Amino acid sequence: MNSAEELKYLLPNSVVSVGVQTNKPQAVIRKEDFLKVAEKVKELGYDNLSVITGVDRVDRIEVIYNLFSYKKKQNLALKVVLDHRSPEVDSVTSIWKVADWLERETYDLVGVKFNGHPDLKRILLPEGWIGHPLRKDYDMNTEQFVTIGEDGEDIVSPDGSNLLRRK
Amino acid sequence: MDPVTIDTTKIRMTKRKPETALEKLEDTNLINTLLAAKDREGFILLTTIDQAMNWGRLSSLWPVTSGLACCAIEMMAVSMAHHDIARFGMEVFRASPRQADLMFVAGTVTKRMAPRVKQLYEMMSEPKWVISVGSCANTGGPYHESYCVLKGVDNIIPVDVYIPGCPPRPEAWLYGIIQLREKIKNEGYGAKWGLNK
Ligand code: SF4
């Protein structure tokens, strides 16, 4: 029994399906129960949350949590499937501290809203950037430029006349 | 009308020896330089001093310490003993743009970094030169279709020499540096007018 099947055995109602993705056991979780499952998983010894990824599948958005247990030397991936129009899921910052920045990154690039996150704002792109660039419907035709404001803050605008050379 | 005929016997073929002071001055090349400068309403002194200044400038080009991405790793290789840019007098990477006259734009110029690169360039004192290194800085390179990368650093600052490659080998850097030295050598009024060669 791999780690995902073990989870399915322990929480049959919350785990929708189990499978293997790139040699790692993966469990798809109902998004309503996600926080509860995450707590259980932490109890099982998965102490390291290595990365959170968001994937835009056009009709839905998937968020994948890659976990590792130093005690068991085992991998486990949790996946939640979210609505494309308003992707929302509970934040796991209370369980894994590292999720703070990882969730901010997923919010920044894919636009997933993490409920209960202490400080949900952009982490890579400057504030004011329009759109979430790893979405399939991101508008690539309007260029956005960044300039430095009076106090050293980033200002985003589609007009790059302060930055670009006059030719 | 009669066809024009030239009486060749009247043309004196031998050059007269300069006798008066003015003739002596005319005989030297200096008067030509001065006359050329006067025609162009230019600076007579600069035409000759330029040469010396250019020599000084190209022999001690100090680059500013700034690297943006993987190409910067190659910049470190260039500055190390094996490829040794000390022979061009360039080994002094300055931590302050005020003390530098050359900027290597080595790496990907992201949208967020672009205003900082421009600011760095503006902080450098004249005279200043820019070498754009790698496909990223030249055109956007592998990230040309990206949402967050500038399509060429020449959109924001003027570039003197482009070095292609991803990343360019140190030999290519050295070739680019030699091209820049060549360019600096030919700067100024004297070189522009075809004097001081
Ligand atoms: S040109 Fe290639 S090596 Fe240089 S910064 Fe871009 S990706 Fe990196």
Short mmCIF file of C-alpha atoms and ligand atoms in Angstrom, two decimals:
data_model
loop_
_atom_site.label_atom_id
_atom_site.label_comp_id
_atom_site.label_asym_id
_atom_site.label_seq_id
_atom_site.Cartn_x
_atom_site.Cartn_y
_atom_site.Cartn_z
CA MET A 1 0.00 0.00 0.00
CA ASN A 2 1.55 3.31 -1.00
CA SER A 3 1.12 6.54 0.91
CA ALA A 4 -1.85 7.75 -1.14
CA GLU A 5 -3.72 4.49 -0.71
CA GLU A 6 -3.00 4.64 2.99
CA LEU A 7 -4.61 8.06 3.09
CA LYS A 8 -7.62 6.80 1.16
CA TYR A 9 -7.95 3.99 3.70
CA LEU A 10 -7.85 6.43 6.61
CA LEU A 11 -10.14 9.09 5.12
CA PRO A 12 -12.35 7.36 2.56
CA ASN A 13 -14.85 10.21 2.32
CA SER A 14 -12.37 13.04 1.70
CA VAL A 15 -10.11 11.35 -0.82
CA VAL A 16 -11.74 11.29 -4.23
CA SER A 17 -9.22 9.13 -6.03
CA VAL A 18 -5.66 7.91 -5.81
CA GLY A 19 -3.07 7.42 -8.48
CA VAL A 20 0.58 7.74 -9.38
CA GLN A 21 2.05 10.75 -11.09
CA THR A 22 5.70 10.74 -12.17
CA ASN A 23 6.52 7.92 -9.74
CA LYS A 24 4.91 9.71 -6.83
CA PRO A 25 1.70 8.58 -5.15
CA GLN A 26 -0.96 11.19 -5.58
CA ALA A 27 -4.31 11.66 -3.87
CA VAL A 28 -7.08 13.90 -5.17
CA ILE A 29 -8.85 15.56 -2.24
CA ARG A 30 -12.30 17.14 -2.02
CA LYS A 31 -11.67 20.85 -1.63
CA GLU A 32 -14.15 21.25 1.23
CA ASP A 33 -12.19 18.79 3.37
CA PHE A 34 -8.77 19.95 2.35
CA LEU A 35 -7.70 21.55 5.65
CA LYS A 36 -8.80 18.50 7.61
CA VAL A 37 -6.88 16.16 5.31
CA ALA A 38 -3.78 18.35 5.48
CA GLU A 39 -3.81 18.17 9.29
CA LYS A 40 -4.11 14.40 9.12
CA VAL A 41 -1.27 14.19 6.63
CA LYS A 42 0.96 16.26 8.89
CA GLU A 43 0.14 13.87 11.73
CA LEU A 44 1.17 10.97 9.50
CA GLY A 45 4.66 12.48 9.39
CA TYR A 46 4.76 14.50 6.18
CA ASP A 47 6.73 17.35 7.65
CA ASN A 48 8.15 18.90 4.50
CA LEU A 49 6.02 20.76 1.99
CA SER A 50 8.45 21.15 -0.89
CA VAL A 51 6.38 22.97 -3.49
CA ILE A 52 2.88 24.10 -4.39
CA THR A 53 2.02 24.28 -8.07
CA GLY A 54 -1.03 25.61 -9.81
CA VAL A 55 -2.06 24.26 -13.20
CA ASP A 56 -4.57 25.84 -15.53
CA ARG A 57 -6.46 23.06 -17.36
CA VAL A 58 -8.76 25.54 -19.17
CA ASP A 59 -11.98 24.11 -17.67
CA ARG A 60 -10.58 23.77 -14.16
CA ILE A 61 -7.61 24.77 -12.02
CA GLU A 62 -5.58 22.20 -10.14
CA VAL A 63 -3.39 22.92 -7.16
CA ILE A 64 -0.82 20.27 -6.30
CA TYR A 65 0.99 20.04 -2.97
CA ASN A 66 4.20 18.01 -3.04
CA LEU A 67 5.01 16.59 0.37
CA PHE A 68 7.90 14.58 1.74
CA SER A 69 8.39 12.78 5.00
CA TYR A 70 11.88 12.75 6.44
CA LYS A 71 10.88 10.04 8.88
CA LYS A 72 9.37 7.61 6.39
CA LYS A 73 11.42 8.77 3.40
CA GLN A 74 8.23 8.85 1.36
CA ASN A 75 6.62 11.19 -1.13
CA LEU A 76 3.00 12.16 -1.31
CA ALA A 77 1.24 14.60 -3.59
CA LEU A 78 -2.13 16.10 -2.72
CA LYS A 79 -4.26 17.57 -5.43
CA VAL A 80 -7.37 19.74 -5.27
CA VAL A 81 -9.45 20.57 -8.29
CA LEU A 82 -10.94 24.07 -8.28
CA ASP A 83 -13.49 25.99 -10.26
CA HIS A 84 -11.92 27.98 -13.08
CA ARG A 85 -13.96 31.12 -12.52
CA SER A 86 -13.27 31.57 -8.83
CA PRO A 87 -10.51 29.24 -7.65
CA GLU A 88 -10.55 29.20 -3.85
CA VAL A 89 -9.08 26.79 -1.35
CA ASP A 90 -8.21 26.83 2.34
CA SER A 91 -4.73 27.98 3.22
CA VAL A 92 -2.39 25.50 4.90
CA THR A 93 -0.12 28.12 6.44
CA SER A 94 -1.29 27.04 9.89
CA ILE A 95 0.06 23.55 9.23
CA TRP A 96 3.21 24.14 7.19
CA LYS A 97 4.82 27.54 7.75
CA VAL A 98 6.50 27.44 4.34
CA ALA A 99 3.12 27.52 2.64
CA ASP A 100 3.06 31.26 3.23
CA TRP A 101 5.35 32.12 0.33
CA LEU A 102 4.42 29.10 -1.80
CA GLU A 103 0.76 30.08 -1.69
CA ARG A 104 1.61 33.67 -2.48
CA GLU A 105 3.48 32.47 -5.56
CA THR A 106 0.53 30.38 -6.72
CA TYR A 107 -1.74 33.33 -6.11
CA ASP A 108 0.56 35.61 -8.06
CA LEU A 109 0.98 33.47 -11.15
CA VAL A 110 -2.21 31.40 -11.33
CA GLY A 111 -4.61 33.51 -9.32
CA VAL A 112 -5.76 30.94 -6.77
CA LYS A 113 -7.26 32.55 -3.68
CA PHE A 114 -6.16 30.94 -0.41
CA ASN A 115 -8.72 31.53 2.31
CA GLY A 116 -7.18 32.26 5.70
CA HIS A 117 -3.76 33.24 4.38
CA PRO A 118 -2.25 35.92 6.68
CA ASP A 119 -0.84 38.16 3.94
CA LEU A 120 -2.05 37.17 0.50
CA LYS A 121 -0.36 39.49 -2.01
CA ARG A 122 1.88 39.17 -5.04
CA ILE A 123 5.38 37.87 -4.44
CA LEU A 124 7.19 37.92 -7.81
CA LEU A 125 5.35 40.48 -9.87
CA PRO A 126 4.88 44.03 -8.57
CA GLU A 127 1.56 45.11 -7.11
CA GLY A 128 -0.71 46.51 -9.78
CA TRP A 129 0.16 43.95 -12.45
CA ILE A 130 -2.90 43.09 -14.48
CA GLY A 131 -3.72 39.40 -14.79
CA HIS A 132 -2.14 36.18 -13.65
CA PRO A 133 0.42 35.21 -16.30
CA LEU A 134 0.36 31.43 -16.02
CA ARG A 135 -3.35 31.36 -16.80
CA LYS A 136 -4.20 30.22 -20.29
CA ASP A 137 -6.44 33.27 -20.77
CA TYR A 138 -3.71 35.78 -19.86
CA ASP A 139 -3.64 38.68 -22.30
CA MET A 140 -0.22 38.58 -24.00
CA ASN A 141 -0.95 41.47 -26.35
CA THR A 142 -0.88 44.32 -23.84
CA GLU A 143 2.68 44.90 -22.69
CA GLN A 144 3.12 46.10 -19.13
CA PHE A 145 6.12 48.08 -17.98
CA VAL A 146 7.52 48.73 -14.54
CA THR A 147 9.00 52.01 -13.40
CA ILE A 148 10.37 53.11 -10.03
CA GLY A 149 8.30 55.61 -8.07
CA GLU A 150 9.34 58.37 -5.69
CA ASP A 151 9.79 56.09 -2.69
CA GLY A 152 11.39 53.26 -4.63
CA GLU A 153 8.18 51.35 -5.11
CA ASP A 154 7.30 49.65 -8.40
CA ILE A 155 4.71 51.27 -10.60
CA VAL A 156 3.11 49.18 -13.32
CA SER A 157 1.69 50.80 -16.42
CA PRO A 158 1.08 49.79 -20.01
CA ASP A 159 2.76 53.02 -21.08
CA GLY A 160 6.53 52.64 -21.15
CA SER A 161 7.44 56.15 -22.26
CA ASN A 162 9.41 56.85 -19.06
CA LEU A 163 11.43 53.72 -19.55
CA LEU A 164 11.87 53.23 -23.25
CA ARG A 165 14.27 55.23 -25.37
CA ARG A 166 12.80 57.59 -27.89
CA LYS A 167 13.80 56.32 -31.27
CA MET B 1 33.83 78.52 -79.77
CA ASP B 2 37.40 77.42 -79.93
CA PRO B 3 38.33 74.35 -77.98
CA VAL B 4 40.31 75.19 -74.87
CA THR B 5 43.94 74.38 -75.17
CA ILE B 6 46.32 74.23 -72.24
CA ASP B 7 49.78 75.57 -72.65
CA THR B 8 51.78 73.02 -70.71
CA THR B 9 54.97 75.02 -70.89
CA LYS B 10 53.52 77.57 -68.48
CA ILE B 11 52.99 75.06 -65.69
CA ARG B 12 55.90 74.99 -63.27
CA MET B 13 56.52 71.39 -62.33
CA THR B 14 59.12 71.80 -59.62
CA LYS B 15 57.97 72.77 -56.17
CA ARG B 16 59.35 76.01 -54.87
CA LYS B 17 61.31 75.85 -51.65
CA PRO B 18 59.34 77.56 -48.82
CA GLU B 19 60.94 80.86 -47.99
CA THR B 20 58.66 83.11 -45.99
CA ALA B 21 57.33 82.11 -42.61
CA LEU B 22 53.83 81.62 -43.98
CA GLU B 23 55.07 79.35 -46.73
CA LYS B 24 57.01 77.32 -44.21
CA LEU B 25 53.90 76.90 -42.10
CA GLU B 26 51.86 75.93 -45.14
CA ASP B 27 54.36 73.27 -45.94
CA THR B 28 53.77 71.44 -42.67
CA ASN B 29 50.67 69.31 -42.17
CA LEU B 30 49.66 71.33 -39.14
CA ILE B 31 48.24 74.15 -41.23
CA ASN B 32 46.00 71.66 -43.02
CA THR B 33 44.73 70.36 -39.72
CA LEU B 34 44.01 73.87 -38.53
CA LEU B 35 42.33 74.84 -41.78
CA ALA B 36 40.19 71.70 -41.71
CA ALA B 37 39.17 72.49 -38.16
CA LYS B 38 38.36 76.08 -39.07
CA ASP B 39 36.15 74.96 -41.95
CA ARG B 40 34.14 72.79 -39.62
CA GLU B 41 33.91 75.42 -36.88
CA GLY B 42 35.35 72.85 -34.58
CA PHE B 43 37.76 72.69 -31.73
CA ILE B 44 41.29 72.85 -32.97
CA LEU B 45 42.87 71.66 -29.74
CA LEU B 46 40.61 68.66 -29.30
CA THR B 47 41.58 67.14 -32.60
CA THR B 48 45.03 66.40 -31.29
CA ILE B 49 44.23 65.80 -27.64
CA ASP B 50 41.50 63.30 -28.55
CA GLN B 51 44.05 60.76 -29.54
CA ALA B 52 45.76 60.85 -26.18
CA MET B 53 42.44 60.79 -24.34
CA ASN B 54 41.14 57.84 -26.32
CA TRP B 55 44.30 55.96 -25.56
CA GLY B 56 43.83 56.66 -21.86
CA ARG B 57 40.20 55.66 -21.90
CA LEU B 58 40.56 52.39 -23.72
CA SER B 59 43.49 51.31 -21.62
CA SER B 60 41.63 51.44 -18.33
CA LEU B 61 37.99 50.57 -18.93
CA TRP B 62 36.48 49.82 -15.55
CA PRO B 63 33.26 47.83 -15.71
CA VAL B 64 30.54 48.17 -13.11
CA THR B 65 29.80 45.08 -11.05
CA SER B 66 26.39 44.04 -12.27
CA GLY B 67 25.15 40.71 -13.47
CA LEU B 68 21.58 39.77 -14.20
CA ALA B 69 21.47 36.05 -14.97
CA CYS B 70 23.51 33.09 -16.19
CA CYS B 71 25.67 35.24 -18.49
CA ALA B 72 27.06 36.89 -15.34
CA ILE B 73 28.65 33.56 -14.44
CA GLU B 74 30.53 33.75 -17.71
CA MET B 75 31.53 37.31 -16.83
CA MET B 76 33.19 35.91 -13.71
CA ALA B 77 35.05 33.39 -15.86
CA VAL B 78 36.25 36.18 -18.14
CA SER B 79 37.55 38.19 -15.23
CA MET B 80 39.43 35.26 -13.73
CA ALA B 81 43.08 34.47 -14.36
CA HIS B 82 42.56 32.01 -17.22
CA HIS B 83 41.00 34.50 -19.63
CA ASP B 84 42.47 37.47 -17.82
CA ILE B 85 40.94 40.79 -18.85
CA ALA B 86 43.62 42.46 -16.73
CA ARG B 87 45.64 42.74 -19.92
CA PHE B 88 43.07 45.29 -21.14
CA GLY B 89 43.25 47.11 -17.82
CA MET B 90 39.69 45.97 -17.11
CA GLU B 91 40.08 43.73 -14.10
CA VAL B 92 38.85 46.40 -11.67
CA PHE B 93 35.12 45.72 -11.38
CA ARG B 94 33.80 48.76 -9.56
CA ALA B 95 31.11 48.42 -6.95
CA SER B 96 29.90 51.97 -7.63
CA PRO B 97 28.59 53.07 -11.03
CA ARG B 98 30.13 56.49 -10.40
CA GLN B 99 33.59 55.02 -10.83
CA ALA B 100 32.85 52.87 -13.84
CA ASP B 101 32.88 53.64 -17.55
CA LEU B 102 31.64 50.36 -18.94
CA MET B 103 28.55 48.32 -18.25
CA PHE B 104 28.16 44.70 -19.24
CA VAL B 105 24.47 43.96 -19.49
CA ALA B 106 25.04 40.29 -18.77
CA GLY B 107 21.77 38.40 -18.64
CA THR B 108 18.03 38.57 -18.83
CA VAL B 109 16.59 42.07 -18.46
CA THR B 110 13.25 41.46 -16.81
CA LYS B 111 10.56 44.11 -16.75
CA ARG B 112 11.13 44.63 -13.06
CA MET B 113 14.90 44.92 -13.45
CA ALA B 114 14.73 47.24 -16.47
CA PRO B 115 14.26 50.53 -14.58
CA ARG B 116 17.11 49.54 -12.27
CA VAL B 117 19.42 48.85 -15.20
CA LYS B 118 18.49 52.18 -16.70
CA GLN B 119 19.12 53.93 -13.39
CA LEU B 120 22.50 52.25 -13.10
CA TYR B 121 23.37 53.45 -16.59
CA GLU B 122 22.26 56.98 -15.80
CA MET B 123 24.34 57.02 -12.63
CA MET B 124 27.53 56.26 -14.53
CA SER B 125 29.58 59.33 -15.38
CA GLU B 126 30.47 60.25 -18.95
CA PRO B 127 32.13 58.89 -20.99
CA LYS B 128 30.37 55.53 -20.74
CA TRP B 129 29.94 52.49 -22.90
CA VAL B 130 27.60 49.51 -22.83
CA ILE B 131 28.24 45.98 -24.02
CA SER B 132 25.14 43.83 -24.32
CA VAL B 133 26.03 40.20 -23.73
CA GLY B 134 24.01 37.15 -24.65
CA SER B 135 20.80 36.58 -26.57
CA CYS B 136 18.72 37.69 -23.60
CA ALA B 137 20.15 41.19 -23.42
CA ASN B 138 20.35 41.49 -27.22
CA THR B 139 16.82 40.51 -28.18
CA GLY B 140 15.10 38.72 -25.32
CA GLY B 141 16.55 35.44 -26.54
CA PRO B 142 14.90 32.33 -25.10
CA TYR B 143 12.39 34.56 -23.29
CA HIS B 144 11.35 36.62 -26.29
CA GLU B 145 7.74 35.44 -25.99
CA SER B 146 7.64 35.94 -22.25
CA TYR B 147 5.38 38.34 -20.41
CA CYS B 148 8.07 39.64 -18.11
CA VAL B 149 11.23 40.05 -20.19
CA LEU B 150 12.27 43.11 -22.12
CA LYS B 151 12.87 42.42 -25.81
CA GLY B 152 16.41 43.72 -25.94
CA VAL B 153 18.20 46.08 -23.57
CA ASP B 154 18.68 48.57 -26.43
CA ASN B 155 15.04 49.50 -25.88
CA ILE B 156 16.07 51.37 -22.75
CA ILE B 157 19.76 52.27 -23.04
CA PRO B 158 22.11 52.75 -26.01
CA VAL B 159 24.38 49.79 -26.69
CA ASP B 160 27.83 49.97 -28.30
CA VAL B 161 28.70 46.32 -28.85
CA TYR B 162 26.47 43.24 -28.99
CA ILE B 163 27.95 39.84 -28.21
CA PRO B 164 25.75 36.95 -29.36
CA GLY B 165 25.61 33.57 -27.65
CA CYS B 166 23.79 31.81 -24.86
CA PRO B 167 26.03 32.33 -22.99
CA PRO B 168 28.87 33.68 -25.17
CA ARG B 169 32.14 31.90 -24.59
CA PRO B 170 34.89 33.95 -22.91
CA GLU B 171 36.66 34.17 -26.28
CA ALA B 172 33.59 35.91 -27.67
CA TRP B 173 33.68 38.34 -24.75
CA LEU B 174 37.32 39.11 -25.47
CA TYR B 175 36.49 39.67 -29.14
CA GLY B 176 33.68 42.00 -28.12
CA ILE B 177 36.01 43.92 -25.81
CA ILE B 178 38.50 44.31 -28.64
CA GLN B 179 35.72 45.67 -30.87
CA LEU B 180 34.83 48.23 -28.21
CA ARG B 181 38.48 49.30 -27.91
CA GLU B 182 38.53 49.72 -31.66
CA LYS B 183 35.45 51.89 -31.42
CA ILE B 184 36.85 54.07 -28.65
CA LYS B 185 40.05 54.53 -30.62
CA ASN B 186 38.02 56.10 -33.43
CA GLU B 187 36.01 58.47 -31.30
CA GLY B 188 36.37 62.25 -31.24
CA TYR B 189 36.75 65.06 -33.78
CA GLY B 190 40.17 64.10 -35.07
CA ALA B 191 39.15 60.64 -36.15
CA LYS B 192 35.84 61.88 -37.52
CA TRP B 193 37.59 64.26 -39.90
CA GLY B 194 40.10 61.73 -41.05
CA LEU B 195 42.95 63.41 -39.24
CA ASN B 196 45.18 62.09 -36.49
CA LYS B 197 45.39 58.65 -37.98
S1 SF4 C 1 21.64 34.55 -23.03
FE1 SF4 C 1 21.48 32.45 -22.24
S2 SF4 C 1 23.13 32.29 -20.73
FE2 SF4 C 1 22.78 34.48 -21.10
S3 SF4 C 1 21.35 35.14 -19.54
FE3 SF4 C 1 20.14 34.55 -21.34
S4 SF4 C 1 19.61 32.41 -21.00
FE4 SF4 C 1 21.28 32.90 -19.61
#
